[in-house]
JSON list of C-alpha atoms in Angstrom, two decimals:
[
{"chain": "A", "resi": 1, "resn": "UNK", "atom": "CA", "xyz": [26.91, 61.37, 67.50]},
{"chain": "A", "resi": 2, "resn": "UNK", "atom": "CA", "xyz": [23.72, 62.38, 65.70]},
{"chain": "A", "resi": 3, "resn": "UNK", "atom": "CA", "xyz": [22.48, 62.58, 62.15]},
{"chain": "A", "resi": 4, "resn": "UNK", "atom": "CA", "xyz": [19.36, 63.97, 60.54]},
{"chain": "A", "resi": 5, "resn": "UNK", "atom": "CA", "xyz": [16.59, 61.49, 59.79]},
{"chain": "A", "resi": 6, "resn": "UNK", "atom": "CA", "xyz": [14.37, 62.46, 56.83]},
{"chain": "A", "resi": 7, "resn": "UNK", "atom": "CA", "xyz": [10.77, 61.22, 56.69]},
{"chain": "A", "resi": 8, "resn": "UNK", "atom": "CA", "xyz": [9.35, 62.93, 53.64]},
{"chain": "A", "resi": 9, "resn": "UNK", "atom": "CA", "xyz": [8.81, 66.10, 51.64]},
{"chain": "A", "resi": 10, "resn": "UNK", "atom": "CA", "xyz": [5.89, 68.54, 52.04]},
{"chain": "A", "resi": 11, "resn": "UNK", "atom": "CA", "xyz": [5.02, 72.08, 50.87]},
{"chain": "A", "resi": 12, "resn": "UNK", "atom": "CA", "xyz": [7.08, 74.69, 52.70]},
{"chain": "A", "resi": 13, "resn": "UNK", "atom": "CA", "xyz": [4.05, 76.71, 53.84]},
{"chain": "A", "resi": 14, "resn": "UNK", "atom": "CA", "xyz": [2.89, 73.92, 56.17]},
{"chain": "A", "resi": 15, "resn": "UNK", "atom": "CA", "xyz": [3.23, 74.34, 59.94]},
{"chain": "A", "resi": 16, "resn": "UNK", "atom": "CA", "xyz": [3.89, 71.34, 62.16]},
{"chain": "A", "resi": 17, "resn": "UNK", "atom": "CA", "xyz": [1.65, 70.46, 65.07]},
{"chain": "A", "resi": 18, "resn": "UNK", "atom": "CA", "xyz": [3.56, 71.27, 68.25]},
{"chain": "A", "resi": 19, "resn": "UNK", "atom": "CA", "xyz": [4.91, 68.18, 69.98]},
{"chain": "A", "resi": 20, "resn": "UNK", "atom": "CA", "xyz": [5.15, 66.05, 66.83]},
{"chain": "A", "resi": 21, "resn": "UNK", "atom": "CA", "xyz": [7.53, 63.14, 67.46]},
{"chain": "A", "resi": 22, "resn": "UNK", "atom": "CA", "xyz": [9.30, 60.65, 65.22]},
{"chain": "A", "resi": 23, "resn": "UNK", "atom": "CA", "xyz": [11.78, 57.79, 65.55]},
{"chain": "A", "resi": 24, "resn": "UNK", "atom": "CA", "xyz": [14.14, 57.23, 68.45]},
{"chain": "A", "resi": 25, "resn": "UNK", "atom": "CA", "xyz": [14.05, 56.01, 72.02]},
{"chain": "A", "resi": 26, "resn": "UNK", "atom": "CA", "xyz": [12.77, 58.28, 73.40]},
{"chain": "A", "resi": 27, "resn": "UNK", "atom": "CA", "xyz": [11.09, 59.65, 70.25]},
{"chain": "A", "resi": 28, "resn": "UNK", "atom": "CA", "xyz": [12.74, 62.79, 68.92]},
{"chain": "A", "resi": 29, "resn": "UNK", "atom": "CA", "xyz": [11.01, 66.05, 68.01]},
{"chain": "A", "resi": 30, "resn": "UNK", "atom": "CA", "xyz": [10.17, 66.49, 64.33]},
{"chain": "A", "resi": 31, "resn": "UNK", "atom": "CA", "xyz": [11.13, 69.75, 62.61]},
{"chain": "A", "resi": 32, "resn": "UNK", "atom": "CA", "xyz": [10.99, 71.27, 59.14]},
{"chain": "A", "resi": 33, "resn": "UNK", "atom": "CA", "xyz": [13.95, 72.08, 56.93]},
{"chain": "A", "resi": 34, "resn": "UNK", "atom": "CA", "xyz": [12.67, 74.49, 54.27]},
{"chain": "A", "resi": 35, "resn": "UNK", "atom": "CA", "xyz": [14.02, 75.32, 50.84]},
{"chain": "A", "resi": 36, "resn": "UNK", "atom": "CA", "xyz": [12.03, 77.64, 48.58]},
{"chain": "A", "resi": 37, "resn": "UNK", "atom": "CA", "xyz": [8.59, 76.00, 48.05]},
{"chain": "A", "resi": 38, "resn": "UNK", "atom": "CA", "xyz": [9.29, 72.61, 49.63]},
{"chain": "A", "resi": 39, "resn": "UNK", "atom": "CA", "xyz": [10.37, 71.34, 53.04]},
{"chain": "A", "resi": 40, "resn": "UNK", "atom": "CA", "xyz": [11.62, 68.13, 54.61]},
{"chain": "A", "resi": 41, "resn": "UNK", "atom": "CA", "xyz": [10.20, 66.51, 57.73]},
{"chain": "A", "resi": 42, "resn": "UNK", "atom": "CA", "xyz": [13.25, 65.67, 59.86]},
{"chain": "A", "resi": 43, "resn": "UNK", "atom": "CA", "xyz": [14.39, 64.81, 63.35]},
{"chain": "A", "resi": 44, "resn": "UNK", "atom": "CA", "xyz": [17.71, 64.19, 65.05]},
{"chain": "A", "resi": 45, "resn": "UNK", "atom": "CA", "xyz": [18.69, 60.54, 65.35]},
{"chain": "A", "resi": 46, "resn": "UNK", "atom": "CA", "xyz": [21.52, 58.86, 67.18]},
{"chain": "A", "resi": 47, "resn": "UNK", "atom": "CA", "xyz": [24.01, 57.26, 64.79]},
{"chain": "A", "resi": 48, "resn": "UNK", "atom": "CA", "xyz": [25.50, 54.92, 67.41]},
{"chain": "A", "resi": 49, "resn": "UNK", "atom": "CA", "xyz": [22.66, 52.43, 67.07]},
{"chain": "A", "resi": 50, "resn": "UNK", "atom": "CA", "xyz": [21.13, 50.95, 63.93]},
{"chain": "A", "resi": 51, "resn": "UNK", "atom": "CA", "xyz": [17.62, 51.88, 62.89]},
{"chain": "A", "resi": 52, "resn": "UNK", "atom": "CA", "xyz": [15.26, 49.04, 62.20]},
{"chain": "A", "resi": 53, "resn": "UNK", "atom": "CA", "xyz": [13.34, 48.35, 65.39]},
{"chain": "A", "resi": 54, "resn": "UNK", "atom": "CA", "xyz": [9.63, 47.72, 64.79]},
{"chain": "A", "resi": 55, "resn": "UNK", "atom": "CA", "xyz": [8.89, 50.85, 66.85]},
{"chain": "A", "resi": 56, "resn": "UNK", "atom": "CA", "xyz": [11.03, 52.93, 64.48]},
{"chain": "A", "resi": 57, "resn": "UNK", "atom": "CA", "xyz": [9.17, 51.69, 61.41]},
{"chain": "A", "resi": 58, "resn": "UNK", "atom": "CA", "xyz": [5.81, 52.29, 63.08]},
{"chain": "A", "resi": 59, "resn": "UNK", "atom": "CA", "xyz": [6.84, 55.84, 64.06]},
{"chain": "A", "resi": 60, "resn": "UNK", "atom": "CA", "xyz": [8.03, 56.54, 60.51]},
{"chain": "A", "resi": 61, "resn": "UNK", "atom": "CA", "xyz": [4.77, 55.38, 58.94]},
{"chain": "A", "resi": 62, "resn": "UNK", "atom": "CA", "xyz": [2.55, 56.96, 61.58]},
{"chain": "A", "resi": 63, "resn": "UNK", "atom": "CA", "xyz": [4.10, 60.38, 61.01]},
{"chain": "A", "resi": 64, "resn": "UNK", "atom": "CA", "xyz": [3.79, 60.15, 57.22]},
{"chain": "A", "resi": 65, "resn": "UNK", "atom": "CA", "xyz": [0.22, 58.83, 57.29]},
{"chain": "A", "resi": 66, "resn": "UNK", "atom": "CA", "xyz": [-0.93, 61.49, 59.74]},
{"chain": "A", "resi": 67, "resn": "UNK", "atom": "CA", "xyz": [0.70, 64.13, 57.55]},
{"chain": "A", "resi": 68, "resn": "UNK", "atom": "CA", "xyz": [-0.88, 62.74, 54.37]},
{"chain": "A", "resi": 69, "resn": "UNK", "atom": "CA", "xyz": [-4.32, 63.05, 55.93]},
{"chain": "A", "resi": 70, "resn": "UNK", "atom": "CA", "xyz": [-3.78, 66.83, 56.10]},
{"chain": "A", "resi": 71, "resn": "UNK", "atom": "CA", "xyz": [-1.36, 67.87, 53.32]},
{"chain": "A", "resi": 72, "resn": "UNK", "atom": "CA", "xyz": [0.39, 66.28, 50.33]},
{"chain": "A", "resi": 73, "resn": "UNK", "atom": "CA", "xyz": [3.55, 64.39, 51.31]},
{"chain": "A", "resi": 74, "resn": "UNK", "atom": "CA", "xyz": [6.25, 62.52, 49.41]},
{"chain": "A", "resi": 75, "resn": "UNK", "atom": "CA", "xyz": [7.31, 59.65, 51.67]},
{"chain": "A", "resi": 76, "resn": "UNK", "atom": "CA", "xyz": [10.97, 58.68, 51.77]},
{"chain": "A", "resi": 77, "resn": "UNK", "atom": "CA", "xyz": [12.06, 55.11, 52.33]},
{"chain": "A", "resi": 78, "resn": "UNK", "atom": "CA", "xyz": [12.49, 54.08, 55.94]},
{"chain": "A", "resi": 79, "resn": "UNK", "atom": "CA", "xyz": [16.00, 54.74, 57.24]},
{"chain": "A", "resi": 80, "resn": "UNK", "atom": "CA", "xyz": [17.03, 57.83, 55.24]},
{"chain": "A", "resi": 81, "resn": "UNK", "atom": "CA", "xyz": [19.71, 59.63, 57.28]},
{"chain": "A", "resi": 82, "resn": "UNK", "atom": "CA", "xyz": [22.04, 62.48, 56.25]},
{"chain": "A", "resi": 83, "resn": "UNK", "atom": "CA", "xyz": [24.67, 64.32, 58.23]},
{"chain": "A", "resi": 84, "resn": "UNK", "atom": "CA", "xyz": [22.79, 67.50, 59.13]},
{"chain": "A", "resi": 85, "resn": "UNK", "atom": "CA", "xyz": [20.15, 70.04, 58.08]},
{"chain": "A", "resi": 86, "resn": "UNK", "atom": "CA", "xyz": [22.52, 71.64, 55.58]},
{"chain": "A", "resi": 87, "resn": "UNK", "atom": "CA", "xyz": [22.91, 68.31, 53.83]},
{"chain": "A", "resi": 88, "resn": "UNK", "atom": "CA", "xyz": [19.12, 67.97, 53.64]},
{"chain": "A", "resi": 89, "resn": "UNK", "atom": "CA", "xyz": [19.06, 71.11, 51.51]},
{"chain": "A", "resi": 90, "resn": "UNK", "atom": "CA", "xyz": [22.22, 70.50, 49.50]},
{"chain": "A", "resi": 91, "resn": "UNK", "atom": "CA", "xyz": [21.71, 66.78, 48.80]},
{"chain": "A", "resi": 92, "resn": "UNK", "atom": "CA", "xyz": [17.93, 66.47, 48.66]},
{"chain": "A", "resi": 93, "resn": "UNK", "atom": "CA", "xyz": [15.80, 69.60, 48.46]},
{"chain": "A", "resi": 94, "resn": "UNK", "atom": "CA", "xyz": [17.83, 71.86, 46.17]},
{"chain": "A", "resi": 95, "resn": "UNK", "atom": "CA", "xyz": [18.76, 69.29, 43.48]},
{"chain": "A", "resi": 96, "resn": "UNK", "atom": "CA", "xyz": [15.20, 67.91, 43.24]},
{"chain": "A", "resi": 97, "resn": "UNK", "atom": "CA", "xyz": [13.16, 71.01, 44.05]},
{"chain": "A", "resi": 98, "resn": "UNK", "atom": "CA", "xyz": [11.16, 71.26, 40.83]},
{"chain": "A", "resi": 99, "resn": "UNK", "atom": "CA", "xyz": [10.54, 67.52, 40.59]},
{"chain": "A", "resi": 100, "resn": "UNK", "atom": "CA", "xyz": [9.37, 67.27, 44.20]},
{"chain": "A", "resi": 101, "resn": "UNK", "atom": "CA", "xyz": [7.17, 70.36, 43.87]},
{"chain": "A", "resi": 102, "resn": "UNK", "atom": "CA", "xyz": [5.49, 69.01, 40.73]},
{"chain": "A", "resi": 103, "resn": "UNK", "atom": "CA", "xyz": [4.74, 65.70, 42.46]},
{"chain": "A", "resi": 104, "resn": "UNK", "atom": "CA", "xyz": [3.38, 67.46, 45.54]},
{"chain": "A", "resi": 105, "resn": "UNK", "atom": "CA", "xyz": [1.06, 69.46, 43.30]},
{"chain": "A", "resi": 106, "resn": "UNK", "atom": "CA", "xyz": [-0.17, 66.20, 41.73]},
{"chain": "A", "resi": 107, "resn": "UNK", "atom": "CA", "xyz": [-0.84, 64.75, 45.20]},
{"chain": "A", "resi": 108, "resn": "UNK", "atom": "CA", "xyz": [-2.78, 67.78, 46.43]},
{"chain": "A", "resi": 109, "resn": "UNK", "atom": "CA", "xyz": [-6.11, 66.54, 47.82]},
{"chain": "A", "resi": 110, "resn": "UNK", "atom": "CA", "xyz": [-5.22, 62.88, 47.23]},
{"chain": "A", "resi": 111, "resn": "UNK", "atom": "CA", "xyz": [-4.28, 60.00, 49.51]},
{"chain": "A", "resi": 112, "resn": "UNK", "atom": "CA", "xyz": [-3.55, 56.31, 49.26]},
{"chain": "A", "resi": 113, "resn": "UNK", "atom": "CA", "xyz": [-5.82, 53.52, 50.46]},
{"chain": "A", "resi": 114, "resn": "UNK", "atom": "CA", "xyz": [-4.96, 49.83, 50.54]},
{"chain": "A", "resi": 115, "resn": "UNK", "atom": "CA", "xyz": [-7.53, 47.09, 50.11]},
{"chain": "A", "resi": 116, "resn": "UNK", "atom": "CA", "xyz": [-6.48, 43.71, 51.50]},
{"chain": "A", "resi": 117, "resn": "UNK", "atom": "CA", "xyz": [-8.51, 40.56, 51.01]},
{"chain": "A", "resi": 118, "resn": "UNK", "atom": "CA", "xyz": [-7.73, 37.11, 52.43]},
{"chain": "A", "resi": 119, "resn": "UNK", "atom": "CA", "xyz": [-9.60, 33.92, 51.61]},
{"chain": "A", "resi": 120, "resn": "UNK", "atom": "CA", "xyz": [-11.35, 32.07, 54.42]},
{"chain": "A", "resi": 121, "resn": "UNK", "atom": "CA", "xyz": [-9.37, 28.83, 54.39]},
{"chain": "A", "resi": 122, "resn": "UNK", "atom": "CA", "xyz": [-12.17, 26.27, 54.53]},
{"chain": "A", "resi": 123, "resn": "UNK", "atom": "CA", "xyz": [-14.32, 28.22, 52.09]},
{"chain": "A", "resi": 124, "resn": "UNK", "atom": "CA", "xyz": [-11.64, 28.53, 49.42]},
{"chain": "A", "resi": 125, "resn": "UNK", "atom": "CA", "xyz": [-10.64, 24.86, 49.79]},
{"chain": "A", "resi": 126, "resn": "UNK", "atom": "CA", "xyz": [-14.27, 23.83, 49.28]},
{"chain": "A", "resi": 127, "resn": "UNK", "atom": "CA", "xyz": [-14.36, 25.93, 46.12]},
{"chain": "A", "resi": 128, "resn": "UNK", "atom": "CA", "xyz": [-11.13, 24.38, 44.86]},
{"chain": "A", "resi": 129, "resn": "UNK", "atom": "CA", "xyz": [-12.36, 20.82, 45.47]},
{"chain": "A", "resi": 130, "resn": "UNK", "atom": "CA", "xyz": [-15.75, 21.50, 43.91]},
{"chain": "A", "resi": 131, "resn": "UNK", "atom": "CA", "xyz": [-14.17, 23.03, 40.80]},
{"chain": "A", "resi": 132, "resn": "UNK", "atom": "CA", "xyz": [-11.27, 20.60, 40.32]},
{"chain": "A", "resi": 133, "resn": "UNK", "atom": "CA", "xyz": [-12.25, 16.91, 40.13]},
{"chain": "A", "resi": 134, "resn": "UNK", "atom": "CA", "xyz": [-8.60, 15.84, 39.83]},
{"chain": "A", "resi": 135, "resn": "UNK", "atom": "CA", "xyz": [-7.79, 17.21, 43.28]},
{"chain": "A", "resi": 136, "resn": "UNK", "atom": "CA", "xyz": [-10.77, 15.40, 44.77]},
{"chain": "A", "resi": 137, "resn": "UNK", "atom": "CA", "xyz": [-9.72, 12.17, 43.02]},
{"chain": "A", "resi": 138, "resn": "UNK", "atom": "CA", "xyz": [-6.14, 12.43, 44.28]},
{"chain": "A", "resi": 139, "resn": "UNK", "atom": "CA", "xyz": [-7.32, 13.11, 47.82]},
{"chain": "A", "resi": 140, "resn": "UNK", "atom": "CA", "xyz": [-9.46, 9.98, 47.69]},
{"chain": "A", "resi": 141, "resn": "UNK", "atom": "CA", "xyz": [-6.47, 8.06, 46.32]},
{"chain": "A", "resi": 142, "resn": "UNK", "atom": "CA", "xyz": [-4.20, 8.83, 49.29]},
{"chain": "A", "resi": 143, "resn": "UNK", "atom": "CA", "xyz": [-6.82, 8.62, 52.02]},
{"chain": "A", "resi": 144, "resn": "UNK", "atom": "CA", "xyz": [-5.71, 6.16, 54.70]},
{"chain": "A", "resi": 145, "resn": "UNK", "atom": "CA", "xyz": [-2.30, 5.53, 53.13]},
{"chain": "A", "resi": 146, "resn": "UNK", "atom": "CA", "xyz": [1.06, 6.32, 54.83]},
{"chain": "A", "resi": 147, "resn": "UNK", "atom": "CA", "xyz": [2.45, 9.79, 54.14]},
{"chain": "A", "resi": 148, "resn": "UNK", "atom": "CA", "xyz": [5.82, 8.50, 52.94]},
{"chain": "A", "resi": 149, "resn": "UNK", "atom": "CA", "xyz": [4.10, 6.29, 50.34]},
{"chain": "A", "resi": 150, "resn": "UNK", "atom": "CA", "xyz": [2.05, 9.15, 48.92]},
{"chain": "A", "resi": 151, "resn": "UNK", "atom": "CA", "xyz": [4.59, 11.99, 48.92]},
{"chain": "A", "resi": 152, "resn": "UNK", "atom": "CA", "xyz": [4.52, 12.61, 45.17]},
{"chain": "A", "resi": 153, "resn": "UNK", "atom": "CA", "xyz": [0.74, 12.65, 45.10]},
{"chain": "A", "resi": 154, "resn": "UNK", "atom": "CA", "xyz": [0.57, 15.06, 48.02]},
{"chain": "A", "resi": 155, "resn": "UNK", "atom": "CA", "xyz": [3.02, 17.35, 46.24]},
{"chain": "A", "resi": 156, "resn": "UNK", "atom": "CA", "xyz": [0.82, 17.22, 43.13]},
{"chain": "A", "resi": 157, "resn": "UNK", "atom": "CA", "xyz": [-2.26, 18.10, 45.19]},
{"chain": "A", "resi": 158, "resn": "UNK", "atom": "CA", "xyz": [-0.42, 21.08, 46.69]},
{"chain": "A", "resi": 159, "resn": "UNK", "atom": "CA", "xyz": [0.59, 22.32, 43.24]},
{"chain": "A", "resi": 160, "resn": "UNK", "atom": "CA", "xyz": [-2.96, 22.03, 41.92]},
{"chain": "A", "resi": 161, "resn": "UNK", "atom": "CA", "xyz": [-4.42, 23.82, 44.96]},
{"chain": "A", "resi": 162, "resn": "UNK", "atom": "CA", "xyz": [-1.90, 26.66, 44.69]},
{"chain": "A", "resi": 163, "resn": "UNK", "atom": "CA", "xyz": [-2.54, 27.03, 40.95]},
{"chain": "A", "resi": 164, "resn": "UNK", "atom": "CA", "xyz": [-6.28, 27.13, 41.53]},
{"chain": "A", "resi": 165, "resn": "UNK", "atom": "CA", "xyz": [-6.00, 29.74, 44.30]},
{"chain": "A", "resi": 166, "resn": "UNK", "atom": "CA", "xyz": [-3.68, 31.85, 42.13]},
{"chain": "A", "resi": 167, "resn": "UNK", "atom": "CA", "xyz": [-6.30, 31.83, 39.35]},
{"chain": "A", "resi": 168, "resn": "UNK", "atom": "CA", "xyz": [-8.99, 32.85, 41.83]},
{"chain": "A", "resi": 169, "resn": "UNK", "atom": "CA", "xyz": [-6.75, 35.63, 43.16]},
{"chain": "A", "resi": 170, "resn": "UNK", "atom": "CA", "xyz": [-6.24, 37.00, 39.66]},
{"chain": "A", "resi": 171, "resn": "UNK", "atom": "CA", "xyz": [-9.97, 36.95, 38.92]},
{"chain": "A", "resi": 172, "resn": "UNK", "atom": "CA", "xyz": [-10.99, 38.46, 42.27]},
{"chain": "A", "resi": 173, "resn": "UNK", "atom": "CA", "xyz": [-8.29, 41.13, 42.10]},
{"chain": "A", "resi": 174, "resn": "UNK", "atom": "CA", "xyz": [-9.48, 41.99, 38.60]},
{"chain": "A", "resi": 175, "resn": "UNK", "atom": "CA", "xyz": [-13.04, 42.39, 39.87]},
{"chain": "A", "resi": 176, "resn": "UNK", "atom": "CA", "xyz": [-11.90, 44.79, 42.58]},
{"chain": "A", "resi": 177, "resn": "UNK", "atom": "CA", "xyz": [-9.78, 46.80, 40.15]},
{"chain": "A", "resi": 178, "resn": "UNK", "atom": "CA", "xyz": [-12.66, 47.09, 37.68]},
{"chain": "A", "resi": 179, "resn": "UNK", "atom": "CA", "xyz": [-14.94, 48.40, 40.42]},
{"chain": "A", "resi": 180, "resn": "UNK", "atom": "CA", "xyz": [-12.49, 50.85, 41.98]},
{"chain": "A", "resi": 181, "resn": "UNK", "atom": "CA", "xyz": [-10.98, 52.14, 38.74]},
{"chain": "A", "resi": 182, "resn": "UNK", "atom": "CA", "xyz": [-13.67, 54.82, 38.13]},
{"chain": "A", "resi": 183, "resn": "UNK", "atom": "CA", "xyz": [-13.23, 56.06, 41.72]},
{"chain": "A", "resi": 184, "resn": "UNK", "atom": "CA", "xyz": [-9.44, 56.40, 41.67]},
{"chain": "A", "resi": 185, "resn": "UNK", "atom": "CA", "xyz": [-6.68, 58.40, 40.04]},
{"chain": "A", "resi": 186, "resn": "UNK", "atom": "CA", "xyz": [-4.43, 55.34, 39.86]},
{"chain": "A", "resi": 187, "resn": "UNK", "atom": "CA", "xyz": [-4.30, 51.72, 41.06]},
{"chain": "A", "resi": 188, "resn": "UNK", "atom": "CA", "xyz": [-1.33, 49.46, 41.85]},
{"chain": "A", "resi": 189, "resn": "UNK", "atom": "CA", "xyz": [-1.77, 45.72, 42.30]},
{"chain": "A", "resi": 190, "resn": "UNK", "atom": "CA", "xyz": [0.62, 44.57, 45.01]},
{"chain": "A", "resi": 191, "resn": "UNK", "atom": "CA", "xyz": [2.24, 41.14, 45.09]},
{"chain": "A", "resi": 192, "resn": "UNK", "atom": "CA", "xyz": [0.56, 38.68, 47.47]},
{"chain": "A", "resi": 193, "resn": "UNK", "atom": "CA", "xyz": [2.16, 38.42, 50.91]},
{"chain": "A", "resi": 194, "resn": "UNK", "atom": "CA", "xyz": [0.33, 35.25, 51.99]},
{"chain": "A", "resi": 195, "resn": "UNK", "atom": "CA", "xyz": [-0.74, 32.08, 50.21]},
{"chain": "A", "resi": 196, "resn": "UNK", "atom": "CA", "xyz": [-4.39, 32.85, 50.97]},
{"chain": "A", "resi": 197, "resn": "UNK", "atom": "CA", "xyz": [-4.31, 36.45, 49.77]},
{"chain": "A", "resi": 198, "resn": "UNK", "atom": "CA", "xyz": [-7.35, 37.14, 47.61]},
{"chain": "A", "resi": 199, "resn": "UNK", "atom": "CA", "xyz": [-6.33, 40.69, 46.67]},
{"chain": "A", "resi": 200, "resn": "UNK", "atom": "CA", "xyz": [-3.83, 43.35, 47.70]},
{"chain": "A", "resi": 201, "resn": "UNK", "atom": "CA", "xyz": [-4.51, 46.61, 45.90]},
{"chain": "A", "resi": 202, "resn": "UNK", "atom": "CA", "xyz": [-3.28, 50.18, 46.47]},
{"chain": "A", "resi": 203, "resn": "UNK", "atom": "CA", "xyz": [-5.57, 53.02, 45.43]},
{"chain": "A", "resi": 204, "resn": "UNK", "atom": "CA", "xyz": [-4.66, 56.68, 44.87]},
{"chain": "A", "resi": 205, "resn": "UNK", "atom": "CA", "xyz": [-7.86, 58.67, 45.22]},
{"chain": "A", "resi": 206, "resn": "UNK", "atom": "CA", "xyz": [-9.18, 62.14, 45.89]},
{"chain": "A", "resi": 207, "resn": "UNK", "atom": "CA", "xyz": [-9.95, 62.54, 49.58]},
{"chain": "A", "resi": 208, "resn": "UNK", "atom": "CA", "xyz": [-13.64, 63.19, 48.91]},
{"chain": "A", "resi": 209, "resn": "UNK", "atom": "CA", "xyz": [-14.04, 59.77, 47.23]},
{"chain": "A", "resi": 210, "resn": "UNK", "atom": "CA", "xyz": [-13.63, 57.82, 50.47]},
{"chain": "A", "resi": 211, "resn": "UNK", "atom": "CA", "xyz": [-17.39, 57.32, 51.05]},
{"chain": "A", "resi": 212, "resn": "UNK", "atom": "CA", "xyz": [-17.72, 55.84, 47.56]},
{"chain": "A", "resi": 213, "resn": "UNK", "atom": "CA", "xyz": [-14.72, 53.58, 48.09]},
{"chain": "A", "resi": 214, "resn": "UNK", "atom": "CA", "xyz": [-16.14, 52.36, 51.40]},
{"chain": "A", "resi": 215, "resn": "UNK", "atom": "CA", "xyz": [-19.54, 51.74, 49.81]},
{"chain": "A", "resi": 216, "resn": "UNK", "atom": "CA", "xyz": [-17.98, 49.74, 46.98]},
{"chain": "A", "resi": 217, "resn": "UNK", "atom": "CA", "xyz": [-16.00, 47.69, 49.49]},
{"chain": "A", "resi": 218, "resn": "UNK", "atom": "CA", "xyz": [-19.12, 47.03, 51.56]},
{"chain": "A", "resi": 219, "resn": "UNK", "atom": "CA", "xyz": [-20.79, 45.66, 48.43]},
{"chain": "A", "resi": 220, "resn": "UNK", "atom": "CA", "xyz": [-17.89, 43.25, 47.98]},
{"chain": "A", "resi": 221, "resn": "UNK", "atom": "CA", "xyz": [-18.12, 42.25, 51.64]},
{"chain": "A", "resi": 222, "resn": "UNK", "atom": "CA", "xyz": [-21.73, 41.31, 51.04]},
{"chain": "A", "resi": 223, "resn": "UNK", "atom": "CA", "xyz": [-20.93, 39.49, 47.80]},
{"chain": "A", "resi": 224, "resn": "UNK", "atom": "CA", "xyz": [-17.99, 37.63, 49.31]},
{"chain": "A", "resi": 225, "resn": "UNK", "atom": "CA", "xyz": [-19.45, 37.03, 52.78]},
{"chain": "A", "resi": 226, "resn": "UNK", "atom": "CA", "xyz": [-17.87, 33.98, 54.50]},
{"chain": "A", "resi": 227, "resn": "UNK", "atom": "CA", "xyz": [-15.47, 33.64, 51.55]},
{"chain": "A", "resi": 228, "resn": "UNK", "atom": "CA", "xyz": [-13.08, 36.63, 51.69]},
{"chain": "A", "resi": 229, "resn": "UNK", "atom": "CA", "xyz": [-12.19, 38.82, 54.66]},
{"chain": "A", "resi": 230, "resn": "UNK", "atom": "CA", "xyz": [-11.70, 42.41, 53.43]},
{"chain": "A", "resi": 231, "resn": "UNK", "atom": "CA", "xyz": [-9.89, 45.34, 55.08]},
{"chain": "A", "resi": 232, "resn": "UNK", "atom": "CA", "xyz": [-9.49, 48.97, 54.04]},
{"chain": "A", "resi": 233, "resn": "UNK", "atom": "CA", "xyz": [-6.35, 50.75, 55.26]},
{"chain": "A", "resi": 234, "resn": "UNK", "atom": "CA", "xyz": [-5.94, 54.50, 55.03]},
{"chain": "A", "resi": 235, "resn": "UNK", "atom": "CA", "xyz": [-5.67, 57.30, 54.45]},
{"chain": "A", "resi": 236, "resn": "UNK", "atom": "CA", "xyz": [-1.97, 56.65, 53.92]},
{"chain": "A", "resi": 237, "resn": "UNK", "atom": "CA", "xyz": [0.95, 58.46, 52.38]},
{"chain": "A", "resi": 238, "resn": "UNK", "atom": "CA", "xyz": [1.28, 57.63, 48.68]},
{"chain": "A", "resi": 239, "resn": "UNK", "atom": "CA", "xyz": [3.95, 54.93, 49.16]},
{"chain": "A", "resi": 240, "resn": "UNK", "atom": "CA", "xyz": [2.96, 53.01, 46.03]},
{"chain": "A", "resi": 241, "resn": "UNK", "atom": "CA", "xyz": [2.69, 56.02, 43.73]},
{"chain": "A", "resi": 242, "resn": "UNK", "atom": "CA", "xyz": [5.85, 58.07, 44.28]},
{"chain": "A", "resi": 243, "resn": "UNK", "atom": "CA", "xyz": [9.49, 57.03, 44.06]},
{"chain": "A", "resi": 244, "resn": "UNK", "atom": "CA", "xyz": [11.81, 58.99, 46.36]}
]
């Protein structure tokens, strides 16, 4: 049995690159289901096995990101499956045509970038100890003593370190946002995914602003050398800026 997997929504006048493939093992051919001025990127998918393999998620994102680099696209959440192409029109494209078209028009010439920063462990711990005498005092207090006899103090040290890093994250994220704000249409601050995250920020920007974004990030790399490791991901589909 098969269903129709839906990746995202694009303008209907777009033509797919021949040989485009999506999820599945082996990967299935991607097609367009058109309705008036919008279209859905779809492929057949077997319904006798659950989606969710890492390869499926990678294929989903790769297709959407490659599409976003060329044309506006509204990404759907991973795992959207309907019965057939007719259902794509009746349940998705027709009821939301005007809303989807308006959002696609807003995304024309724009893509998402993600800036990820992670503290260098030894560097951020040195900062924390230099700036917080209580942590240094507590560390001296437990030095050489059995772990079981100093459990409460160790817990207190961990709380103080985490609080200090959280404050640094807020300040450093704010500095990035202030710098990128004039270069972007919109910014979303993502929740940290790791205890040493320094920043995790999604940017919606015009495609021609990429050189300026990269230059601004290079300036932060110089400023934060040996303190924060920075990465720029993109162009990506506008996952953080549309809700479908």
